[in-house]
Short mmCIF file of C-alpha atoms in Angstrom, two decimals:
data_model
loop_
_atom_site.label_atom_id
_atom_site.label_comp_id
_atom_site.label_asym_id
_atom_site.label_seq_id
_atom_site.Cartn_x
_atom_site.Cartn_y
_atom_site.Cartn_z
CA MET H 1 -13.67 14.30 19.63
CA SER H 2 -12.90 12.37 22.92
CA TYR H 3 -10.07 10.19 23.58
CA ALA H 4 -9.64 7.53 26.28
CA CYS H 5 -6.33 9.18 27.12
CA ALA H 6 -5.54 12.83 25.87
CA ILE H 7 -2.84 15.37 26.37
CA THR H 8 -2.79 18.70 27.66
CA GLU H 9 -1.09 21.47 26.16
CA ASP H 10 1.57 21.75 28.75
CA GLN H 11 2.38 18.30 28.24
CA ARG H 12 2.27 18.60 24.29
CA ASP H 13 5.06 21.19 24.60
CA CYS H 14 6.81 18.82 26.82
CA TYR H 15 6.69 15.83 24.30
CA GLN H 16 7.86 18.53 21.51
CA GLU H 17 10.98 19.47 23.77
CA LEU H 18 11.79 15.95 24.70
CA THR H 19 11.70 14.77 21.02
CA ASN H 20 13.62 17.94 19.78
CA VAL H 21 16.62 17.04 22.32
CA ALA H 22 16.42 13.49 21.09
CA MET H 23 16.23 14.12 17.50
CA GLY H 24 18.81 16.54 17.57
CA ARG H 25 21.24 13.78 18.66
CA ALA H 26 20.22 11.72 16.21
CA ALA H 27 20.42 14.34 13.59
CA GLU H 28 23.97 14.95 14.95
CA ARG H 29 25.04 11.51 14.21
CA LEU H 30 23.39 11.61 10.94
CA ALA H 31 25.28 14.63 10.06
CA LYS H 32 28.52 13.25 11.21
CA LEU H 33 28.05 9.98 9.33
CA LEU H 34 27.19 11.85 6.11
CA ASP H 35 29.06 14.96 6.43
CA THR H 36 26.12 17.12 5.90
CA PHE H 37 23.67 19.07 7.71
CA VAL H 38 20.54 17.91 8.63
CA ARG H 39 17.57 20.44 8.73
CA LEU H 40 15.36 19.81 11.64
CA PRO H 41 11.84 21.07 11.91
CA VAL H 42 9.37 21.40 14.88
CA PRO H 43 8.33 17.72 15.74
CA ARG H 44 4.36 17.57 15.25
CA VAL H 45 2.79 15.81 18.53
CA SER H 46 -0.81 14.66 18.36
CA MET H 47 -3.28 12.02 19.42
CA ILE H 48 -4.27 10.12 16.40
CA GLU H 49 -7.37 7.69 16.08
CA ASN H 50 -6.99 4.38 14.19
CA SER H 51 -8.87 5.59 11.48
CA ASP H 52 -6.59 8.53 10.89
CA ILE H 53 -3.50 6.83 10.88
CA ARG H 54 -3.40 6.16 7.28
CA MET H 55 -4.00 9.81 6.32
CA ALA H 56 -0.93 10.85 8.79
CA ILE H 57 1.18 8.51 6.73
CA GLN H 58 0.00 9.40 3.47
CA GLU H 59 0.98 12.90 3.80
CA VAL H 60 4.31 11.66 4.13
CA GLY H 61 4.46 9.95 0.91
CA GLN H 62 1.94 12.16 -0.97
CA ASP H 63 1.70 10.02 -3.97
CA SER H 64 5.09 9.32 -4.69
CA SER H 65 6.60 5.87 -3.99
CA VAL H 66 8.01 5.01 -0.56
CA SER H 67 10.06 2.53 1.50
CA ALA H 68 9.49 2.06 4.89
CA VAL H 69 11.01 -0.13 8.25
CA CYS H 70 9.32 -0.30 11.30
CA GLN H 71 10.53 -1.28 14.72
CA GLY H 72 9.11 -1.68 18.19
CA PHE H 73 10.20 -0.57 21.31
CA ALA H 74 9.46 -1.23 25.06
CA GLY H 75 10.62 -0.32 28.44
CA SER H 76 9.10 0.55 32.16
CA GLY H 77 5.47 -0.19 30.45
CA VAL H 78 6.04 2.21 27.70
CA VAL H 79 5.31 0.20 24.38
CA GLY H 80 5.32 1.66 20.79
CA GLU H 81 6.59 1.50 17.27
CA THR H 82 8.78 3.60 15.32
CA LEU H 83 8.06 3.87 11.65
CA LEU H 84 10.63 5.40 9.12
CA ILE H 85 9.47 6.16 5.73
CA PHE H 86 11.73 7.14 2.83
CA LYS H 87 10.70 8.74 -0.36
CA ASP H 88 12.43 6.60 -2.97
CA THR H 89 13.91 9.14 -4.61
CA SER H 90 15.98 9.90 -1.71
CA PHE H 91 18.13 6.69 -2.15
CA ALA H 92 20.33 7.66 -5.15
CA ASN H 93 21.59 10.82 -3.06
CA LEU H 94 21.61 8.88 0.13
CA ALA H 95 24.03 6.32 -1.43
CA ASP H 96 26.56 9.02 -2.68
CA MET H 97 26.46 10.54 0.63
CA MET H 98 27.24 6.96 2.38
CA HIS H 99 30.03 6.20 -0.32
CA TYR H 100 27.81 3.09 -1.41
CA SER H 101 29.73 1.75 -4.55
CA GLY H 102 28.02 -0.29 -7.32
CA PRO H 103 24.37 0.02 -8.91
CA LEU H 104 21.44 1.07 -6.81
CA SER H 105 19.67 -2.02 -6.67
CA ARG H 106 16.74 -3.02 -4.14
CA GLN H 107 19.40 -4.78 -2.03
CA ALA H 108 21.54 -1.82 -1.89
CA GLU H 109 18.51 0.48 -0.88
CA LEU H 110 17.39 -2.14 1.66
CA GLU H 111 21.21 -1.69 3.24
CA LEU H 112 20.58 2.18 3.15
CA LEU H 113 17.54 2.03 4.83
CA MET H 114 18.57 -0.19 7.45
CA ASP H 115 21.77 1.75 8.27
CA THR H 116 19.79 5.09 8.31
CA ALA H 117 17.00 3.39 10.62
CA SER H 118 19.54 2.09 13.08
CA ILE H 119 20.86 5.75 13.53
CA LEU H 120 17.62 7.48 13.48
CA ILE H 121 15.58 5.24 15.39
CA GLY H 122 18.04 3.94 17.86
CA THR H 123 19.47 7.58 18.66
CA CYS H 124 15.87 8.92 19.16
CA ILE H 125 14.50 6.24 21.03
CA ARG H 126 17.49 6.38 23.38
CA GLY H 127 17.57 10.15 23.44
CA ILE H 128 13.68 10.10 24.46
CA GLY H 129 14.24 7.19 27.13
CA GLU H 130 17.60 8.81 28.79
CA GLN H 131 15.40 12.04 29.31
CA LEU H 132 12.50 10.02 30.95
CA GLU H 133 14.87 7.66 32.64
CA ILE H 134 13.53 4.56 30.74
CA ASP H 135 15.76 1.91 29.38
CA PHE H 136 14.16 1.19 25.95
CA ASN H 137 14.52 -2.35 24.51
CA GLN H 138 14.10 -2.41 20.91
CA SER H 139 12.80 -5.63 18.65
CA HIS H 140 14.11 -6.20 15.50
CA PRO H 141 13.25 -4.16 12.62
CA VAL H 142 10.69 -5.33 9.85
CA ILE H 143 10.46 -4.07 6.26
CA LEU H 144 7.18 -2.74 5.94
CA GLY H 145 7.59 -2.39 1.87
CA GLN H 146 10.04 -1.28 -0.79
CA HIS H 147 8.85 0.88 -3.46
CA CYS H 148 5.17 0.87 -2.41
CA GLN H 149 2.61 3.54 -1.90
CA THR H 150 1.83 4.85 1.58
CA ALA H 151 -1.31 3.21 1.47
CA ASP H 152 0.24 -0.35 1.30
CA ILE H 153 2.32 0.26 4.48
CA LEU H 154 -0.40 -0.20 6.77
CA ARG H 155 -2.42 -3.40 5.89
CA SER H 156 -6.11 -2.74 6.77
CA GLY H 157 -8.00 -4.99 9.42
CA ASN H 158 -7.38 -6.52 12.73
CA SER H 159 -5.47 -3.59 14.46
CA THR H 160 -6.26 -3.89 17.97
CA TRP H 161 -5.64 -0.18 18.89
CA ASN H 162 -8.16 2.78 19.05
CA SER H 163 -5.80 6.00 19.35
CA THR H 164 -2.24 6.39 19.42
CA LEU H 165 0.33 9.32 20.56
CA ALA H 166 2.04 10.15 17.27
CA ILE H 167 5.30 12.27 17.33
CA GLU H 168 6.22 13.05 13.43
CA ILE H 169 9.76 14.22 12.55
CA HIS H 170 10.18 15.14 9.22
CA TYR H 171 14.03 14.98 8.46
CA GLN H 172 15.60 16.94 5.40
CA LEU H 173 19.01 17.03 4.24
CA GLU H 174 20.57 20.22 3.24
CA ASN H 175 21.35 20.63 -0.49
CA ALA H 176 20.40 17.12 -1.31
CA ASN H 177 17.34 15.54 -2.15
CA VAL H 178 16.88 13.12 0.58
CA GLU H 179 13.43 13.41 2.65
CA CYS H 180 12.22 10.97 5.34
CA ASP H 181 9.63 10.44 8.11
CA LEU H 182 10.11 9.47 11.46
CA LEU H 183 6.95 8.64 13.31
CA LEU H 184 7.08 7.42 17.04
CA LEU H 185 3.93 5.86 17.84
CA PHE H 186 2.93 5.18 21.58
CA THR H 187 0.05 2.87 22.56
CA GLU H 188 -2.89 4.34 24.82
CA GLU H 189 -1.58 2.42 28.13
CA SER H 190 1.56 3.85 27.56
CA VAL H 191 0.41 7.37 27.14
CA ASN H 192 -1.03 7.20 30.87
CA ILE H 193 2.46 6.24 32.09
CA LEU H 194 4.22 8.85 29.86
CA ASN H 195 1.90 11.61 30.89
CA LYS H 196 2.78 10.77 34.76
CA LYS H 197 6.43 11.19 33.94
CA ILE H 198 6.03 14.20 32.00
CA ASP H 199 4.00 16.06 34.75
CA TYR H 200 6.93 15.12 37.30
CA LEU H 201 9.12 16.92 34.66
CA LEU H 202 6.88 19.92 34.54
CA ASP H 203 6.48 20.26 38.28
CA MET T 1 28.45 -12.40 53.34
CA SER T 2 25.44 -14.09 52.52
CA GLN T 3 24.41 -11.29 50.27
CA THR T 4 27.56 -11.57 48.28
CA HIS T 5 27.12 -15.29 48.19
CA PHE T 6 23.81 -14.91 46.69
CA GLU T 7 25.14 -12.21 44.11
CA LEU T 8 27.86 -14.75 43.04
CA ASN T 9 25.25 -17.39 42.51
CA ASP T 10 23.37 -14.82 40.43
CA ILE T 11 26.13 -14.49 38.09
CA HIS T 12 26.69 -18.09 37.77
CA TRP T 13 22.89 -18.28 36.73
CA LEU T 14 23.26 -15.57 34.37
CA MET T 15 26.44 -17.26 32.87
CA ASP T 16 24.71 -20.49 32.51
CA ILE T 17 21.55 -18.87 30.80
CA LEU T 18 24.24 -17.00 28.03
CA GLN T 19 25.61 -20.53 27.68
CA ASP T 20 22.66 -22.38 26.95
CA ILE T 21 20.12 -19.50 25.20
CA ASP T 22 19.21 -20.27 21.89
CA ILE T 23 20.68 -17.04 20.69
CA GLY T 24 24.23 -17.00 19.34
CA LEU T 25 26.44 -14.70 21.41
CA VAL T 26 30.08 -13.51 20.23
CA VAL T 27 32.00 -10.60 21.92
CA LEU T 28 34.50 -9.18 19.39
CA ASP T 29 37.39 -6.64 20.33
CA ARG T 30 38.46 -3.78 17.88
CA LYS T 31 40.50 -6.03 16.01
CA TYR T 32 37.50 -8.53 15.51
CA ARG T 33 39.14 -11.00 17.61
CA VAL T 34 36.82 -13.56 19.39
CA GLN T 35 36.59 -12.61 23.04
CA LEU T 36 33.34 -14.72 23.95
CA TRP T 37 31.46 -17.48 22.05
CA ASN T 38 28.58 -18.93 23.71
CA SER T 39 27.48 -22.84 23.22
CA PHE T 40 25.00 -21.76 20.50
CA MET T 41 27.88 -20.79 18.44
CA ASP T 42 29.72 -23.79 19.24
CA SER T 43 26.90 -26.20 18.25
CA HIS T 44 26.02 -24.76 15.19
CA SER T 45 29.65 -23.60 13.66
CA GLY T 46 31.67 -26.81 15.11
CA ILE T 47 34.00 -24.36 16.53
CA SER T 48 34.57 -24.46 20.30
CA PRO T 49 35.04 -21.52 22.65
CA GLN T 50 38.65 -22.34 23.48
CA LYS T 51 39.28 -22.78 19.55
CA ALA T 52 37.54 -19.37 18.64
CA LYS T 53 39.14 -17.58 21.76
CA ASP T 54 41.41 -14.70 20.29
CA ARG T 55 40.95 -15.95 16.75
CA ASP T 56 40.33 -13.30 13.98
CA LEU T 57 36.45 -13.70 13.13
CA PHE T 58 37.33 -13.35 9.33
CA ASP T 59 39.75 -16.23 9.64
CA LEU T 60 37.08 -18.32 11.40
CA PHE T 61 34.50 -17.33 8.62
CA PRO T 62 36.24 -16.36 5.19
CA ASP T 63 32.78 -16.38 3.65
CA LEU T 64 31.77 -13.46 5.89
CA PRO T 65 31.90 -10.03 3.64
CA GLN T 66 34.59 -8.22 5.40
CA ASP T 67 33.96 -4.45 4.27
CA TRP T 68 30.13 -4.78 4.68
CA PHE T 69 30.78 -6.06 8.16
CA ARG T 70 33.18 -3.75 9.14
CA GLN T 71 30.86 -0.78 8.02
CA LYS T 72 28.19 -2.11 10.09
CA CYS T 73 30.44 -2.59 13.11
CA SER T 74 32.12 0.81 12.59
CA ALA T 75 28.92 2.54 13.21
CA VAL T 76 28.43 0.77 16.27
CA TYR T 77 31.94 1.72 17.41
CA GLU T 78 31.92 5.20 16.47
CA LEU T 79 28.48 6.46 17.24
CA LYS T 80 27.91 4.05 20.17
CA ILE T 81 24.33 2.87 18.90
CA SER T 82 23.28 -0.84 18.29
CA THR T 83 22.74 -1.76 14.77
CA PHE T 84 20.56 -4.43 13.08
CA THR T 85 20.58 -6.49 10.23
CA ILE T 86 18.00 -8.82 8.85
CA TRP T 87 17.83 -11.71 6.61
CA GLU T 88 16.41 -9.91 3.74
CA GLN T 89 19.50 -7.93 3.81
CA ARG T 90 21.79 -10.88 3.85
CA PRO T 91 20.28 -14.47 4.72
CA TYR T 92 22.89 -15.26 7.10
CA LEU T 93 26.12 -13.77 8.93
CA PHE T 94 27.43 -16.92 9.37
CA ARG T 95 26.58 -19.98 7.33
CA PHE T 96 25.32 -22.60 9.83
CA PRO T 97 23.14 -25.69 8.54
CA SER T 98 19.51 -25.10 9.33
CA ALA T 99 18.22 -26.26 13.05
CA ARG T 100 15.51 -28.24 11.33
CA PRO T 101 17.47 -30.03 8.49
CA ILE T 102 14.62 -32.30 7.53
CA THR T 103 11.33 -30.36 7.85
CA GLY T 104 12.70 -27.02 7.85
CA ARG T 105 12.89 -26.72 4.14
CA SER T 106 16.09 -24.71 4.11
CA SER T 107 19.55 -26.04 3.98
CA PHE T 108 21.02 -23.30 5.83
CA MET T 109 20.07 -21.04 8.89
CA TYR T 110 18.66 -17.78 8.10
CA GLN T 111 19.68 -15.28 10.68
CA ASN T 112 18.79 -11.67 11.90
CA THR T 113 21.54 -10.19 13.95
CA HIS T 114 21.98 -7.35 16.57
CA ILE T 115 25.19 -5.64 16.87
CA ILE T 116 25.50 -3.74 20.50
CA PRO T 117 28.27 -1.39 21.80
CA LEU T 118 29.77 -2.92 25.03
CA GLU T 119 31.16 0.25 27.06
CA SER T 120 33.90 -0.15 29.48
CA ALA T 121 34.06 1.67 32.68
CA ASN T 122 35.56 4.57 31.25
CA GLY T 123 32.77 5.11 28.85
CA SER T 124 34.54 4.02 25.70
CA VAL T 125 33.63 1.22 23.28
CA ASN T 126 36.47 -1.41 22.67
CA HIS T 127 34.36 -4.24 22.31
CA ILE T 128 30.91 -5.12 20.60
CA CYS T 129 28.60 -7.89 21.08
CA LEU T 130 26.76 -9.91 18.44
CA LEU T 131 23.48 -11.34 18.82
CA ILE T 132 22.48 -14.02 16.16
CA TYR T 133 18.87 -15.07 16.02
CA ASP T 134 17.59 -18.10 14.02
CA ALA T 135 15.27 -16.48 11.50
CA THR T 136 14.61 -19.71 9.42
CA ASP T 137 10.82 -20.25 10.14
CA SER T 138 10.00 -16.60 9.55
CA ALA T 139 12.19 -16.16 6.14
CA ILE T 140 10.52 -19.59 4.91
CA LEU T 141 6.82 -18.57 5.85
CA HIS T 142 7.67 -15.06 4.11
CA THR T 143 8.85 -17.01 0.95
CA ASP T 144 6.07 -19.11 0.91
CA LEU T 145 3.76 -16.12 1.36
CA LYS T 146 4.96 -14.03 -1.49
CA ALA T 147 4.72 -17.22 -3.64
CA THR T 148 1.28 -17.95 -2.74
CA ASP T 149 0.48 -14.11 -3.13
CA LYS T 150 1.86 -14.25 -6.73
CA LEU T 151 -0.03 -17.51 -7.55
CA LEU T 152 -3.20 -15.95 -6.37
CA ARG T 153 -2.61 -12.58 -8.25
CA ASP T 154 -1.58 -14.69 -11.38
CA ALA T 155 -4.75 -17.23 -10.94
CA ARG T 156 -7.01 -14.03 -11.14
CA LYS T 157 -5.34 -12.89 -14.68
CA ARG T 158 -5.64 -16.18 -16.22
CA ASP T 159 -8.38 -18.66 -17.82
CA LEU T 160 -8.22 -21.63 -15.38
CA LEU T 161 -8.80 -24.17 -17.86
CA THR T 162 -5.80 -23.27 -20.76
CA GLY T 163 -3.69 -21.09 -18.58
CA LEU T 164 -3.88 -18.20 -21.25
CA LEU T 165 -4.92 -14.64 -19.94
CA ASN T 166 -8.57 -14.17 -19.67
CA PHE T 167 -10.76 -11.81 -21.71
CA GLN T 168 -10.58 -8.81 -18.75
CA THR T 169 -6.68 -9.12 -18.57
CA PHE T 170 -6.40 -9.13 -22.20
CA GLN T 171 -8.34 -6.56 -22.63
CA ALA T 172 -6.61 -4.18 -20.27
CA VAL T 173 -3.20 -5.68 -22.23
CA LEU T 174 -4.67 -4.35 -25.52
CA GLN T 175 -5.42 -1.09 -23.98
CA THR T 176 -2.16 -0.45 -22.92
CA TYR T 177 -0.62 -1.45 -25.74
CA ILE T 178 -2.90 0.87 -28.15
CA GLN T 179 -2.07 3.82 -25.81
CA GLU T 180 1.80 3.17 -25.76
CA VAL T 181 2.48 1.87 -29.21
CA GLN T 182 4.63 4.04 -31.64
CA PRO T 183 2.44 5.47 -34.53
CA GLY T 184 2.94 3.57 -37.93
CA SER T 185 3.83 0.17 -36.35
CA THR T 186 2.13 -2.53 -38.19
CA SER T 187 0.53 -4.60 -35.41
CA HIS T 188 -2.07 -7.16 -35.77
CA LEU T 189 -4.83 -8.69 -33.56
CA ILE T 190 -5.80 -12.16 -34.17
CA MET T 191 -8.95 -13.75 -33.32
CA LEU T 192 -9.39 -17.46 -33.68
CA ASP T 193 -12.68 -19.44 -33.15
CA ILE T 194 -13.26 -23.25 -33.29
CA GLU T 195 -15.66 -23.77 -35.95
CA ASN T 196 -19.03 -25.46 -34.42
CA PHE T 197 -17.64 -25.85 -31.10
CA SER T 198 -20.78 -26.41 -29.27
CA ALA T 199 -21.43 -29.41 -31.94
CA TYR T 200 -17.93 -30.77 -31.19
CA ASN T 201 -18.63 -30.78 -27.38
CA HIS T 202 -22.04 -32.39 -28.07
CA SER T 203 -20.83 -35.23 -30.30
CA HIS T 204 -17.18 -35.87 -28.37
CA GLY T 205 -18.47 -35.13 -24.76
CA PHE T 206 -17.30 -31.84 -22.68
CA ALA T 207 -14.40 -33.60 -21.39
CA ALA T 208 -12.98 -34.08 -25.21
CA GLY T 209 -13.97 -30.52 -25.74
CA ASP T 210 -11.51 -29.14 -22.90
CA GLU T 211 -9.15 -31.37 -24.06
CA LEU T 212 -9.13 -29.69 -27.34
CA LEU T 213 -9.35 -26.28 -26.07
CA LYS T 214 -6.12 -27.34 -24.05
CA LYS T 215 -4.36 -28.42 -26.90
CA ILE T 216 -5.17 -25.53 -29.19
CA ALA T 217 -4.07 -22.94 -26.23
CA ALA T 218 -0.76 -24.99 -25.98
CA PHE T 219 -0.32 -24.37 -29.94
CA ILE T 220 -1.27 -20.73 -29.76
CA GLN T 221 1.30 -20.22 -27.00
CA ALA T 222 4.12 -22.05 -28.94
CA SER T 223 3.75 -20.26 -32.07
CA THR T 224 4.09 -16.54 -30.25
CA VAL T 225 4.61 -14.66 -27.02
CA PRO T 226 2.75 -16.59 -24.59
CA GLU T 227 2.19 -13.53 -22.57
CA LEU T 228 -0.05 -12.16 -25.33
CA THR T 229 -2.53 -14.68 -25.92
CA ALA T 230 -5.77 -15.19 -24.49
CA ARG T 231 -8.82 -17.47 -24.16
CA LEU T 232 -11.87 -14.85 -24.59
CA SER T 233 -14.80 -17.05 -23.95
CA GLY T 234 -16.01 -20.73 -25.30
CA GLY T 235 -13.85 -21.84 -28.28
CA ARG T 236 -12.64 -18.09 -29.12
CA PHE T 237 -9.08 -17.22 -28.64
CA ALA T 238 -7.27 -14.08 -29.28
CA LEU T 239 -3.35 -13.22 -29.96
CA LEU T 240 -1.99 -9.81 -30.00
CA MET T 241 1.03 -9.86 -32.69
CA PRO T 242 3.24 -6.59 -32.05
CA ASP T 243 5.29 -5.25 -34.96
CA ARG T 244 4.18 -8.28 -37.17
CA SER T 245 3.18 -7.96 -41.06
CA THR T 246 0.12 -9.87 -42.55
CA SER T 247 2.45 -12.50 -43.90
CA GLU T 248 4.19 -13.14 -40.38
CA CYS T 249 0.95 -13.70 -38.96
CA GLN T 250 -0.50 -15.52 -41.68
CA SER T 251 2.47 -17.99 -40.99
CA CYS T 252 1.95 -18.21 -37.38
CA LEU T 253 -1.62 -18.95 -38.07
CA ASP T 254 -0.45 -21.88 -40.38
CA LYS T 255 1.85 -23.31 -37.54
CA ILE T 256 -0.99 -23.37 -35.27
CA ARG T 257 -3.62 -25.26 -37.88
CA ASP T 258 -0.62 -27.52 -38.86
CA SER T 259 -0.10 -28.29 -35.15
CA LEU T 260 -3.63 -29.03 -34.62
CA SER T 261 -4.28 -31.33 -37.94
CA ASN T 262 -0.86 -33.22 -37.17
CA SER T 263 -2.37 -33.88 -33.57
CA GLY T 264 -4.69 -35.90 -35.06
CA ARG T 265 -7.84 -33.42 -34.59
CA GLN T 266 -8.75 -33.04 -38.09
CA ASP T 267 -12.46 -32.59 -37.39
CA ALA T 268 -11.78 -29.30 -35.31
CA ARG T 269 -11.13 -26.57 -37.59
CA LEU T 270 -10.12 -23.14 -36.76
CA SER T 271 -11.73 -19.97 -38.26
CA CYS T 272 -9.88 -16.52 -38.27
CA GLY T 273 -10.08 -12.63 -38.22
CA MET T 274 -7.16 -10.67 -38.35
CA ALA T 275 -7.31 -6.91 -37.63
CA LEU T 276 -4.31 -4.28 -38.40
CA LEU T 277 -3.99 -1.70 -35.77
CA SER T 278 -4.97 1.41 -37.39
CA PRO T 279 -5.35 5.13 -36.07
CA GLU T 280 -9.31 4.70 -35.85
CA ILE T 281 -8.94 2.38 -33.07
CA CYS T 282 -8.68 3.96 -29.96
CA THR T 283 -9.76 1.39 -27.44
CA ALA T 284 -9.36 -2.51 -26.86
CA SER T 285 -12.93 -2.97 -27.79
CA ASP T 286 -12.72 -1.11 -30.95
CA TRP T 287 -9.91 -3.82 -32.01
CA LEU T 288 -11.80 -6.59 -30.65
CA ILE T 289 -15.10 -5.66 -32.49
CA ARG T 290 -13.21 -5.14 -35.97
CA ALA T 291 -11.26 -8.58 -35.44
CA GLU T 292 -14.29 -10.29 -34.65
CA ALA T 293 -16.31 -8.73 -37.87
CA TYR T 294 -13.47 -10.38 -39.82
CA LEU T 295 -13.63 -13.78 -38.16
CA LEU T 296 -17.47 -13.68 -38.62
CA GLY T 297 -17.15 -12.51 -42.27
CA SER T 298 -14.42 -15.41 -42.50
CA GLN T 299 -16.60 -18.19 -41.43
CA LYS T 300 -19.60 -17.79 -44.10
CA PRO T 301 -17.69 -18.44 -47.07
CA ASP T 302 -15.69 -21.02 -45.41
CA ASP T 303 -18.60 -22.89 -44.30
CA SER T 304 -20.58 -22.97 -47.61
CA GLY T 305 -17.21 -23.56 -49.68
CA GLU T 306 -16.64 -26.88 -48.08
#
């Protein structure tokens, strides 16, 4: 399979390391807020074709219902989007940990989703930006769906991109049934710029 | 010297832009006292920057939910991250009238907000900045889209003429009911048919036929749970009667027939078949076929009797 842009093994390792540092910071902040330990796996770095993005997202939900929020970011010509996908079963525990009172309505879940998104997305993007000396601007978050199937998150048709650099981070909280996936997706044009920066770091 | 002059000019421009930009800008200190208030905030709130300066935000806007807002801001202070709120969470932070009061179709301004930490020279965060975006247009469009979506979904489920469920939807309703009903419940399926409907159409015209269908549909809906009634085809209707005895179903039928004859359409008659849900009935088709058999059986003696 050939891509208009590709990443070498070394570059992949470097992306992984950058993400490790950034998501470590994000997890630290989340842990501070929730007063719990956040387990961090190795982030998955890969080039994904347009036709495969659904599969990548579907793996996250694995036929349970999910809620998702996305947020665009841009800086120094690097453009991308973050997707935060929560398993809906996570919210009850999350509400306890964040000391939300009252019944867990859709509205309360939306608050939880937005609060965690601010922390995870914001910190992660800033963390990566700092290491690459890019000042990322974040656009306003958009709700992609609440209590939906992962297949419904991405509407089919009229997508204008061919392939994307995807970095997938699966967050899990220790001793709590809270699971979410953070996907960082960079456009093809951005990958070329990023690769140059990464090569500079590698040298 | 000329360099400094240029930079000062820059700052002047920047200040003008910040004043006039179509985004609300508010700087707050740790005690939620207003430190900066741009002209967007001035214009929409009617509170001038002079009046707002150093005032407690919660005094200026008593409607602002304090706990909620403090919680959002504390994340910005403590974690030094920006945070966002969107109109879906809360339609607005500050109740401002809509920027398009006449054609905007909303009396207030929907708002998205972005709260950012302002670091001082020593790296500590003692101030935060609120950016208020007018999101009314997208909120209204979103609401419209949802309404249209619901309308379309609903239309696909219904018979266009009468508004009752269509055959396919009713069949699905029946199937779900059969699968989920408690064993031993007395539930009936009633099938109604306008006798000689094609003759009625021929003698009165199709428009009158349609009117008759609408009338009967309205009587049916009024007699029971509207969401369990359907027009199957032509002049044929069906009613699912959960946990209703034969006599209860009979009185429901009487109600429909009475309404029909009281409406001055003595020449239209309804024949009926009623089938009790029994253990042999496994599918929606089974039940429909049985009710139809009773319906066809009822038509013959009736026809010959009168």
